[in-house]
mmCIF file of N, CA, C and O in Angstrom:
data_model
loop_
_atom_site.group_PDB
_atom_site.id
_atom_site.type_symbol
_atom_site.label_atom_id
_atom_site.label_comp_id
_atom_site.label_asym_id
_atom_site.label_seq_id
_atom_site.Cartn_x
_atom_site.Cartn_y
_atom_site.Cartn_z
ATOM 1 N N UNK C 861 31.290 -3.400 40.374
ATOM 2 C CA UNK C 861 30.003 -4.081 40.406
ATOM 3 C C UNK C 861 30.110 -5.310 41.310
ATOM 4 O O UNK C 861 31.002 -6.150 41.184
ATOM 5 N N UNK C 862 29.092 -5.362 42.276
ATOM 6 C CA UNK C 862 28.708 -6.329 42.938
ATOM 7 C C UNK C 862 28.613 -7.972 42.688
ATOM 8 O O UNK C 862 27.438 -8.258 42.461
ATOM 9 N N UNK C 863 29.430 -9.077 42.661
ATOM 10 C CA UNK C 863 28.714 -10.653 41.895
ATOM 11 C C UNK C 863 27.695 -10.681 42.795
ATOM 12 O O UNK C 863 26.855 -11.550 42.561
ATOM 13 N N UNK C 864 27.483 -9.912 43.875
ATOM 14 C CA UNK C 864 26.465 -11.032 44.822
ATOM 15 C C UNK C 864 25.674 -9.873 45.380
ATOM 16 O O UNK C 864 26.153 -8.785 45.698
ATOM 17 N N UNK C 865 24.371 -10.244 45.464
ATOM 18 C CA UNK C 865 23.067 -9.332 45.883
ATOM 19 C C UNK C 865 23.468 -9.620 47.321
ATOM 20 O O UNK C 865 24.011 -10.605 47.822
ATOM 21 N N UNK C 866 22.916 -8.128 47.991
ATOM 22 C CA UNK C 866 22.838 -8.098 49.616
ATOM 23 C C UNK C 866 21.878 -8.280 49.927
ATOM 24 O O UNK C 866 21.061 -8.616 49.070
ATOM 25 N N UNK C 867 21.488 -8.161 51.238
ATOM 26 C CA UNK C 867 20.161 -8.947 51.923
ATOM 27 C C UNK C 867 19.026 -8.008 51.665
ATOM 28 O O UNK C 867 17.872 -8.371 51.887
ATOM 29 N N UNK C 868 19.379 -6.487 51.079
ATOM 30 C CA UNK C 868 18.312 -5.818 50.817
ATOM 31 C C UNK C 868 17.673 -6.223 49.322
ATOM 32 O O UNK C 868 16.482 -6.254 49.013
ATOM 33 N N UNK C 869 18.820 -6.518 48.511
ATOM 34 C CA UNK C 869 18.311 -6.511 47.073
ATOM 35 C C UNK C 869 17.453 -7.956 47.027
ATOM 36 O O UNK C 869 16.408 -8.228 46.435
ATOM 37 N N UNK C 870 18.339 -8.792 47.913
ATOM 38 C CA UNK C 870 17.468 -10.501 47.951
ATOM 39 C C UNK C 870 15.725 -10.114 48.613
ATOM 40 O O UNK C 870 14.699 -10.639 48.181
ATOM 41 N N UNK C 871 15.767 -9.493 49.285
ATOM 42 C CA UNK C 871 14.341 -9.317 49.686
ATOM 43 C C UNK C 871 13.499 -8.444 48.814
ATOM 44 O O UNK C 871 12.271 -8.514 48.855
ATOM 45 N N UNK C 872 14.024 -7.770 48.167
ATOM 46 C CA UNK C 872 13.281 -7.127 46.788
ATOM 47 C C UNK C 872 12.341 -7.800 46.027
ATOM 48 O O UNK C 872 11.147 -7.775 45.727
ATOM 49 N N UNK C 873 13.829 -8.689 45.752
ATOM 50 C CA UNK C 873 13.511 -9.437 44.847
ATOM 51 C C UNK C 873 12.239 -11.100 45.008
ATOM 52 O O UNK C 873 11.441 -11.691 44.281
ATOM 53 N N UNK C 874 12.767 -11.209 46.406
ATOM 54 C CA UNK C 874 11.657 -12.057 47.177
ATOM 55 C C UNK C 874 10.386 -11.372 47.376
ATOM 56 O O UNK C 874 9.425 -11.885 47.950
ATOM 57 N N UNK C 875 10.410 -10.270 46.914
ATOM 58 C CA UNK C 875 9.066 -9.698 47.384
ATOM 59 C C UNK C 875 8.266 -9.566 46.060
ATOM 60 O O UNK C 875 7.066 -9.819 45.948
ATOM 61 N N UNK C 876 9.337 -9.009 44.778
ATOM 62 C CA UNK C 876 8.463 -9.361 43.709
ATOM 63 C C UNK C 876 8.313 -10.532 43.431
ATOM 64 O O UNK C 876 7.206 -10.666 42.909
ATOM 65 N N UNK C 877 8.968 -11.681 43.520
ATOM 66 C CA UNK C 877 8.705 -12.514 43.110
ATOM 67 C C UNK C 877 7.471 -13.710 44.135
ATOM 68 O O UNK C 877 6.812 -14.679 43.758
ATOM 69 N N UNK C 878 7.569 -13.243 45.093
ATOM 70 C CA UNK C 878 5.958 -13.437 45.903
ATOM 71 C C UNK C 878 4.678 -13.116 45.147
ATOM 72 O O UNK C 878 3.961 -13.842 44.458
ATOM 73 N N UNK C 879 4.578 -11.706 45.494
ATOM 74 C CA UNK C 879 3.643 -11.106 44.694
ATOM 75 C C UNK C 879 3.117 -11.770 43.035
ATOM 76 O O UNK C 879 1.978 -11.811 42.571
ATOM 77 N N UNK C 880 4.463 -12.249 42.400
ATOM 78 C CA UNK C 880 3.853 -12.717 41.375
ATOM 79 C C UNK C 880 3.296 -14.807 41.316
ATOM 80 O O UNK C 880 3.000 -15.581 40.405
ATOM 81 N N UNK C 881 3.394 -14.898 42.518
ATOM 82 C CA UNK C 881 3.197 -16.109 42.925
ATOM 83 C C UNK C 881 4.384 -17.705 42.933
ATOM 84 O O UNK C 881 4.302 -18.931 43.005
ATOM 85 N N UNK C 882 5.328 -16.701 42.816
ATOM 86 C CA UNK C 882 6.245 -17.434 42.005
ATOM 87 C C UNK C 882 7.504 -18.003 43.431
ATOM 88 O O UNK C 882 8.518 -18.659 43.194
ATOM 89 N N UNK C 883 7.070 -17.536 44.836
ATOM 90 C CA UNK C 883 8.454 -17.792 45.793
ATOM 91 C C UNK C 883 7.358 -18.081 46.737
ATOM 92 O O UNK C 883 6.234 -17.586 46.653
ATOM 93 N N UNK C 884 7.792 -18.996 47.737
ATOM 94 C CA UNK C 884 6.779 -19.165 49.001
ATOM 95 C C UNK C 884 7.614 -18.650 50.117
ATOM 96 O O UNK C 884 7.466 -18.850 51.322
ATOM 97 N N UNK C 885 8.797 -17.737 49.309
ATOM 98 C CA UNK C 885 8.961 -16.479 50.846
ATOM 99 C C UNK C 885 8.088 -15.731 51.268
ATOM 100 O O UNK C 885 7.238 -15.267 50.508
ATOM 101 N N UNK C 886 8.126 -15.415 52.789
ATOM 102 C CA UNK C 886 7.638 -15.058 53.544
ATOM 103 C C UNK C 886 8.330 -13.496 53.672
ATOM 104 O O UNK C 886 9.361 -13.521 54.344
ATOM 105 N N UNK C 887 7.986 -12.243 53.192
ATOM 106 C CA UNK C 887 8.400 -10.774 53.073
ATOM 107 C C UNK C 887 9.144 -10.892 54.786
ATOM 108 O O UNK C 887 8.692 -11.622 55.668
ATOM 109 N N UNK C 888 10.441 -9.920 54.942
ATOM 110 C CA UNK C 888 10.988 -10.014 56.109
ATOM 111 C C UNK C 888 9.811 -8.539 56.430
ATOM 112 O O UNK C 888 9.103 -7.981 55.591
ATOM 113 N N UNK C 889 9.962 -8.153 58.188
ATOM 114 C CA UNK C 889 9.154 -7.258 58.566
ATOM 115 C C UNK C 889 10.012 -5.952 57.856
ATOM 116 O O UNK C 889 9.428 -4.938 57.474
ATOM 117 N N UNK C 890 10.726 -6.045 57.802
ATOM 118 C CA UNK C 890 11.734 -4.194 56.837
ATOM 119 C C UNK C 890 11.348 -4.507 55.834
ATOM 120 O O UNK C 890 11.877 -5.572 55.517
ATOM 121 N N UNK C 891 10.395 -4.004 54.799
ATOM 122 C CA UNK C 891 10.659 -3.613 53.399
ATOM 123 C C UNK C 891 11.724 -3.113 52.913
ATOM 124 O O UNK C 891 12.451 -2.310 53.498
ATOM 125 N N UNK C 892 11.933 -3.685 51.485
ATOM 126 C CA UNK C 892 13.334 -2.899 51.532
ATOM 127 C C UNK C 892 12.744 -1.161 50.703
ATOM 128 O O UNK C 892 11.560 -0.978 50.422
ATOM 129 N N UNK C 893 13.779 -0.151 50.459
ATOM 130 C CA UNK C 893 13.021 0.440 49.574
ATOM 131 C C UNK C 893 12.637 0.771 48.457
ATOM 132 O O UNK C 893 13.130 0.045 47.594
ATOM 133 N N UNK C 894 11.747 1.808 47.932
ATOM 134 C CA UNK C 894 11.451 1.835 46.706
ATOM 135 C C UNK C 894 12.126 1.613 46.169
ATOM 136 O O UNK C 894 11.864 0.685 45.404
ATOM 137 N N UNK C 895 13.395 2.154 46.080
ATOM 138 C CA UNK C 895 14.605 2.264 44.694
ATOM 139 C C UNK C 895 14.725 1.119 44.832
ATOM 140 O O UNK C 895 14.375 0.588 43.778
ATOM 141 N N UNK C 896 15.124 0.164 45.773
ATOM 142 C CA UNK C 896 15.385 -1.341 45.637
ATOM 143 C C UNK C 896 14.520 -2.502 44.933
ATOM 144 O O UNK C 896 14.961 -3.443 44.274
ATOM 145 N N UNK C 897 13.170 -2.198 45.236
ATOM 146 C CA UNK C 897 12.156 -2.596 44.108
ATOM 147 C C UNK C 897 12.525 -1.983 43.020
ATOM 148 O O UNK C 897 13.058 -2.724 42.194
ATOM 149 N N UNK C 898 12.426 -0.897 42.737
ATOM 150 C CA UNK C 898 12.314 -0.498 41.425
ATOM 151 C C UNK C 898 13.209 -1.018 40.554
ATOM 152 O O UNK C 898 12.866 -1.289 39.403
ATOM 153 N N UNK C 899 14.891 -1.287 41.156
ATOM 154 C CA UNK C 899 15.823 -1.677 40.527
ATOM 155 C C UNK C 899 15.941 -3.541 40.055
ATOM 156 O O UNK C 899 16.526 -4.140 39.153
ATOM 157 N N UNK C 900 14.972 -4.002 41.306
ATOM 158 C CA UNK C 900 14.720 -5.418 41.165
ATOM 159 C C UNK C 900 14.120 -5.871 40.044
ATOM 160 O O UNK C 900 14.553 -6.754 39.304
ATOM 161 N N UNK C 901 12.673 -4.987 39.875
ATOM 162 C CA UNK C 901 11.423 -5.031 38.787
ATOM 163 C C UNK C 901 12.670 -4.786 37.679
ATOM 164 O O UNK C 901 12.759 -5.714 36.874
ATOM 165 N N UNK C 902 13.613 -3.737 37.503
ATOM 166 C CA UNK C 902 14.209 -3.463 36.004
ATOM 167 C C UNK C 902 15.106 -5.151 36.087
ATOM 168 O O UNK C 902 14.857 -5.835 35.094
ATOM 169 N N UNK C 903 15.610 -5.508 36.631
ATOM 170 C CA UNK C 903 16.560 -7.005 36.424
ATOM 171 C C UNK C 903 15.486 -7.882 36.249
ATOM 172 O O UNK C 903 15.656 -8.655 35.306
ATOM 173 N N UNK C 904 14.410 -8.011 36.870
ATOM 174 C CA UNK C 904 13.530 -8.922 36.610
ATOM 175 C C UNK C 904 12.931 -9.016 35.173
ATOM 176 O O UNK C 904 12.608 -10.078 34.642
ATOM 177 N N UNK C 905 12.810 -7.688 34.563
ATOM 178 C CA UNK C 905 11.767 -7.384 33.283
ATOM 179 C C UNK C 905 13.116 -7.829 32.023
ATOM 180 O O UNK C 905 13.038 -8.406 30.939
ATOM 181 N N UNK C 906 14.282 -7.252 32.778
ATOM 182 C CA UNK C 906 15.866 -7.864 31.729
ATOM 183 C C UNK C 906 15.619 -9.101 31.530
ATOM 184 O O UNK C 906 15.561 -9.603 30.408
ATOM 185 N N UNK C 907 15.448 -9.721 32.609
ATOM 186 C CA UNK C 907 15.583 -11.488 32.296
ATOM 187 C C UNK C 907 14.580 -12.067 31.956
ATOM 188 O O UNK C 907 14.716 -12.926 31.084
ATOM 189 N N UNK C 908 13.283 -11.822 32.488
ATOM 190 C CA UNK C 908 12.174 -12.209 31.654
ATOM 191 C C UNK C 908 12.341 -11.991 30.239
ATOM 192 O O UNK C 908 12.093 -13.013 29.599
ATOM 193 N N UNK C 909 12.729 -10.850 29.430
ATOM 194 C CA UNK C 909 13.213 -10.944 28.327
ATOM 195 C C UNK C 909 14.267 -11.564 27.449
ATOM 196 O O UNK C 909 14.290 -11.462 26.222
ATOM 197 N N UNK C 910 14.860 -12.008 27.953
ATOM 198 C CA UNK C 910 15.903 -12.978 27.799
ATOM 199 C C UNK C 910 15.611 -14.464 26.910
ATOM 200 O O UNK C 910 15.729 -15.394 27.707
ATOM 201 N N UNK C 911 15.341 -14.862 25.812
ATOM 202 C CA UNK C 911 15.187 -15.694 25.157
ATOM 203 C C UNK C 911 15.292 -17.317 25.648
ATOM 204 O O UNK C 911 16.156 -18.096 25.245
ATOM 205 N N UNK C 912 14.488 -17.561 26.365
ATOM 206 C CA UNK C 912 14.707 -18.999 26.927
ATOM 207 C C UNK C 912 15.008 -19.999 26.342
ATOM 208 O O UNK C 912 14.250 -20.359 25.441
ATOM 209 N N UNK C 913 16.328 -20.880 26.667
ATOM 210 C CA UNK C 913 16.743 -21.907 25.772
ATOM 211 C C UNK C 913 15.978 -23.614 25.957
ATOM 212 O O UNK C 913 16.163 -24.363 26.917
ATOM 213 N N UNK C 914 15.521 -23.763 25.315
ATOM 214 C CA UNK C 914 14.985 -25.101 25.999
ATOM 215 C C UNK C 914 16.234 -26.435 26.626
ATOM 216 O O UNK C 914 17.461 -26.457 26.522
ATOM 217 N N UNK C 915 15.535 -27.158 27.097
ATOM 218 C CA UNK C 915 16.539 -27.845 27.919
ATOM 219 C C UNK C 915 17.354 -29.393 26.739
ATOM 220 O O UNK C 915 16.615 -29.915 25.904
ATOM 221 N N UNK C 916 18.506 -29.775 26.856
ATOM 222 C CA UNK C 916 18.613 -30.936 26.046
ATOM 223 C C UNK C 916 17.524 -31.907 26.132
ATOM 224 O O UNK C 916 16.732 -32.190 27.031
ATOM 225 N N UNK C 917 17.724 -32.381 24.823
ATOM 226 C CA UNK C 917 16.841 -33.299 24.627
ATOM 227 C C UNK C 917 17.349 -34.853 25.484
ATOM 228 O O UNK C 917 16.455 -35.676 25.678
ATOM 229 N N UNK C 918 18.458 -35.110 25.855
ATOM 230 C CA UNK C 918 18.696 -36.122 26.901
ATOM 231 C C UNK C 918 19.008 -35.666 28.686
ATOM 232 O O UNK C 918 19.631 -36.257 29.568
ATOM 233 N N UNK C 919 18.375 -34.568 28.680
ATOM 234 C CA UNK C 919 18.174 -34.420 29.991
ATOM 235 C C UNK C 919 17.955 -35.136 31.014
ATOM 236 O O UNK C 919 18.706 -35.312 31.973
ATOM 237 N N UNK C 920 16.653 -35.675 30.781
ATOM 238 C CA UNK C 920 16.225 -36.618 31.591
ATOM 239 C C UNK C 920 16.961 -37.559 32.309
ATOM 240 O O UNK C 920 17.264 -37.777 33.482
ATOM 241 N N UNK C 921 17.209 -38.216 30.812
ATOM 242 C CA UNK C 921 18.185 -39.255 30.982
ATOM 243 C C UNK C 921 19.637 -39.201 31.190
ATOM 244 O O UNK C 921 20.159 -40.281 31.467
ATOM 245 N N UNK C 922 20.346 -38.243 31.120
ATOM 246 C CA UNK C 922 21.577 -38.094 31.939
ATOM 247 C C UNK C 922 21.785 -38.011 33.567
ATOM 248 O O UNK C 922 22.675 -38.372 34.337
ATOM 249 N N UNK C 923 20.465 -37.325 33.709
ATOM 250 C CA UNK C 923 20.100 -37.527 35.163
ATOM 251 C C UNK C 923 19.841 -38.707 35.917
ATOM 252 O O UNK C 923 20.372 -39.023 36.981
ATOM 253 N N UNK C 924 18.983 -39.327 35.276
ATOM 254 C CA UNK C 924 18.703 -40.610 35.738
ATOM 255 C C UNK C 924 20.056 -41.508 35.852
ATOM 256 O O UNK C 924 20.302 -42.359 36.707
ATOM 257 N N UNK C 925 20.729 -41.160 34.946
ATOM 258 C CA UNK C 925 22.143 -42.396 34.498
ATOM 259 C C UNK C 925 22.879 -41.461 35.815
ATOM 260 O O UNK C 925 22.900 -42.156 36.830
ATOM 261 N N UNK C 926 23.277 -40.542 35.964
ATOM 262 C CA UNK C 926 23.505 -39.402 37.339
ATOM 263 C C UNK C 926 23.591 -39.562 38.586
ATOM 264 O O UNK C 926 24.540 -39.305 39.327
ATOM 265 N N UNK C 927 21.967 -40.257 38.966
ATOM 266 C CA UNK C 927 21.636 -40.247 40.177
ATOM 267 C C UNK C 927 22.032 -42.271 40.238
ATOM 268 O O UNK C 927 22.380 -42.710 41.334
ATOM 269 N N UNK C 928 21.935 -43.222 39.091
ATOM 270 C CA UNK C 928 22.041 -44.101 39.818
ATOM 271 C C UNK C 928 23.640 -43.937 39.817
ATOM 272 O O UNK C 928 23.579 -43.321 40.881
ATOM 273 N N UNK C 929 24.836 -43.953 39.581
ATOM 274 C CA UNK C 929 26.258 -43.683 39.318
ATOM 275 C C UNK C 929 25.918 -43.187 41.201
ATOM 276 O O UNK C 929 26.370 -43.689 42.231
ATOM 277 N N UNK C 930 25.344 -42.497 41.082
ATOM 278 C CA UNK C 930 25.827 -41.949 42.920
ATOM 279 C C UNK C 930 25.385 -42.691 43.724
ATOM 280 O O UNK C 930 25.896 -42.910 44.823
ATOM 281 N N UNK C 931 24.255 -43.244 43.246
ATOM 282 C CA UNK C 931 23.479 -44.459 44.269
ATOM 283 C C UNK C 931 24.012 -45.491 44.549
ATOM 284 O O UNK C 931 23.637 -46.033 45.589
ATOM 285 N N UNK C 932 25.207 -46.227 43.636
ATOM 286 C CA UNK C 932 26.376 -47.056 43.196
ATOM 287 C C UNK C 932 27.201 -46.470 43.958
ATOM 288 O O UNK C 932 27.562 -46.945 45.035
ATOM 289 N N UNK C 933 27.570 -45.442 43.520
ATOM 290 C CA UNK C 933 28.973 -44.921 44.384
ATOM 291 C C UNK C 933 28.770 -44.740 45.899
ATOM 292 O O UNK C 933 29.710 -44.746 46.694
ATOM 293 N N UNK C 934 27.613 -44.596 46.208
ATOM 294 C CA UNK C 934 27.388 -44.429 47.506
ATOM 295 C C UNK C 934 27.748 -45.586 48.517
ATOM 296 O O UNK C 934 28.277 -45.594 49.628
ATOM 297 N N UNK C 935 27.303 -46.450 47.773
ATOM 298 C CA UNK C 935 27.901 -47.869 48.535
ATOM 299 C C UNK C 935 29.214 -47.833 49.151
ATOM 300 O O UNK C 935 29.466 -48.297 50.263
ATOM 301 N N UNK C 936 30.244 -47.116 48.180
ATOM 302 C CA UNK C 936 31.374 -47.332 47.997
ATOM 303 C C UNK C 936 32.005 -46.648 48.718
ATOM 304 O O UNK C 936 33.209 -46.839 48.886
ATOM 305 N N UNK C 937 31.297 -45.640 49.344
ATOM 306 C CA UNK C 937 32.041 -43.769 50.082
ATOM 307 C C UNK C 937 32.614 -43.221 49.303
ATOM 308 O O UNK C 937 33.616 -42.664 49.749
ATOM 309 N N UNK C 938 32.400 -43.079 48.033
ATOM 310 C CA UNK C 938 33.350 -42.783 47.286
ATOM 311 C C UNK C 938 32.101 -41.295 46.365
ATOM 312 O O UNK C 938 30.876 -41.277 46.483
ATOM 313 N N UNK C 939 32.926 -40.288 45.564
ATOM 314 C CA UNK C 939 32.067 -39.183 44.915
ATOM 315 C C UNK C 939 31.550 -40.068 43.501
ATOM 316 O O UNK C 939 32.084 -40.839 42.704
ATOM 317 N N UNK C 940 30.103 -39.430 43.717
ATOM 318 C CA UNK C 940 29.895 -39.850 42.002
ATOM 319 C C UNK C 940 30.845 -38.981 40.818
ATOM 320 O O UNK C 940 31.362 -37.880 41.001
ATOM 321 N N UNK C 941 30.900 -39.705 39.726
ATOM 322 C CA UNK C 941 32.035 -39.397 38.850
ATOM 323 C C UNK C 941 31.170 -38.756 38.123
ATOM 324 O O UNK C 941 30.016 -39.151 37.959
ATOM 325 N N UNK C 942 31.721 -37.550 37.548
ATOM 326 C CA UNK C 942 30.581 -36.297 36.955
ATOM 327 C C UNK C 942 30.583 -36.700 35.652
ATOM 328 O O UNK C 942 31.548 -37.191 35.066
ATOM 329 N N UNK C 943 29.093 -36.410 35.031
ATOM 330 C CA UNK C 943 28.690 -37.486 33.527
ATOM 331 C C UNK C 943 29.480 -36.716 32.588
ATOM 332 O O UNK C 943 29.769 -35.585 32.981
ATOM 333 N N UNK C 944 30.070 -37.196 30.970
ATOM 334 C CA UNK C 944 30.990 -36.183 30.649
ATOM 335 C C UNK C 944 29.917 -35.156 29.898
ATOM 336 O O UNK C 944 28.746 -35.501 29.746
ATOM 337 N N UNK C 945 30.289 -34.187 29.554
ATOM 338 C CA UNK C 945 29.321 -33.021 28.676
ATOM 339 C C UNK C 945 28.882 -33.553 27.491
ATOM 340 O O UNK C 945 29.434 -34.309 26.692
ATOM 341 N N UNK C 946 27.537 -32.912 27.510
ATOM 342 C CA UNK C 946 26.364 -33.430 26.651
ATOM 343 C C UNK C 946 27.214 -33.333 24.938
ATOM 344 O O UNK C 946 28.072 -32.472 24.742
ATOM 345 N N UNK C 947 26.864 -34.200 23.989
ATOM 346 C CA UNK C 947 27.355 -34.431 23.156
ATOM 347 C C UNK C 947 26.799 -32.756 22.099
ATOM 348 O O UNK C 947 25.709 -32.193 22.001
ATOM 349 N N UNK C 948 27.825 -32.535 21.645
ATOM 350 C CA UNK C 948 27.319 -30.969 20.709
ATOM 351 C C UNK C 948 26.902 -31.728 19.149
ATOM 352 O O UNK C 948 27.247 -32.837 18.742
ATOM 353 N N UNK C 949 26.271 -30.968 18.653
ATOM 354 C CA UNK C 949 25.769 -31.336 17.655
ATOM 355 C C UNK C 949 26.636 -31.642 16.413
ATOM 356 O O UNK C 949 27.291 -30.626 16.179
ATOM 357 N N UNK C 950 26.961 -32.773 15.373
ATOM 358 C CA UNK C 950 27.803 -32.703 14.468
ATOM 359 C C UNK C 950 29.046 -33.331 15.119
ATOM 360 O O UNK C 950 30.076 -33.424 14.450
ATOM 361 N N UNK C 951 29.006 -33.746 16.329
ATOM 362 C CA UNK C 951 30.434 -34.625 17.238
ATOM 363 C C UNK C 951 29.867 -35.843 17.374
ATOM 364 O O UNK C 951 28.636 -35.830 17.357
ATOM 365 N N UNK C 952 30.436 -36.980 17.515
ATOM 366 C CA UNK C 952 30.486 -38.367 17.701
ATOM 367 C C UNK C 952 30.454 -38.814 18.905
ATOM 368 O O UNK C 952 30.088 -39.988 18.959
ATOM 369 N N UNK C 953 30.769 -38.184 20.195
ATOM 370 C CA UNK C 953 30.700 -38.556 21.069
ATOM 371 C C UNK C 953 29.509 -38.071 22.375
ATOM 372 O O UNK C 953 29.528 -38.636 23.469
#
């Protein structure tokens, strides 16, 4: 099995996901073909089904604390230092 879609399956998939208003790609002039849609629509209808997790509740704000750490570090030439992982529930830190 493949990790990585080829340029036919990416345009499939750019094409359904046009159609459903959802990509501001532009369809290449080759369609790809049927079977390639068809197989796109079945991964697409998989993951749409897929139980969406909502996002942490300090999202926001890890980001924000994120972007200034790099805005800081930037001064410096130096990499921003990656925030540590979100605290799990029932842990102290």
């Amino acid at each position: 099995m493949s990790d990585m879609l080829n340029a036919a399956d990416r345009a499939a998939i750019e094409i359904l996901l046009s159609q459903n208003g959802k990509s501001g790609y532009i369809a290449p002039a080759a369609s790809p073909s049927k079977k390639r849609l068809a197989a796109a629509q079945q991964w697409l209808d998989l993951l749409g089904s897929c139980p969406a997790e909502d996002p942490p509740a300090d999202l926001a704000a890890r980001t924000l604390r994120y972007i200034a750490r790099a805005t800081l570090d930037s001064a410096t030439g130096e990499a921003p230092r990656p925030l540590p992982p979100r605290a799990q529930p029932g842990t102290l830190s």
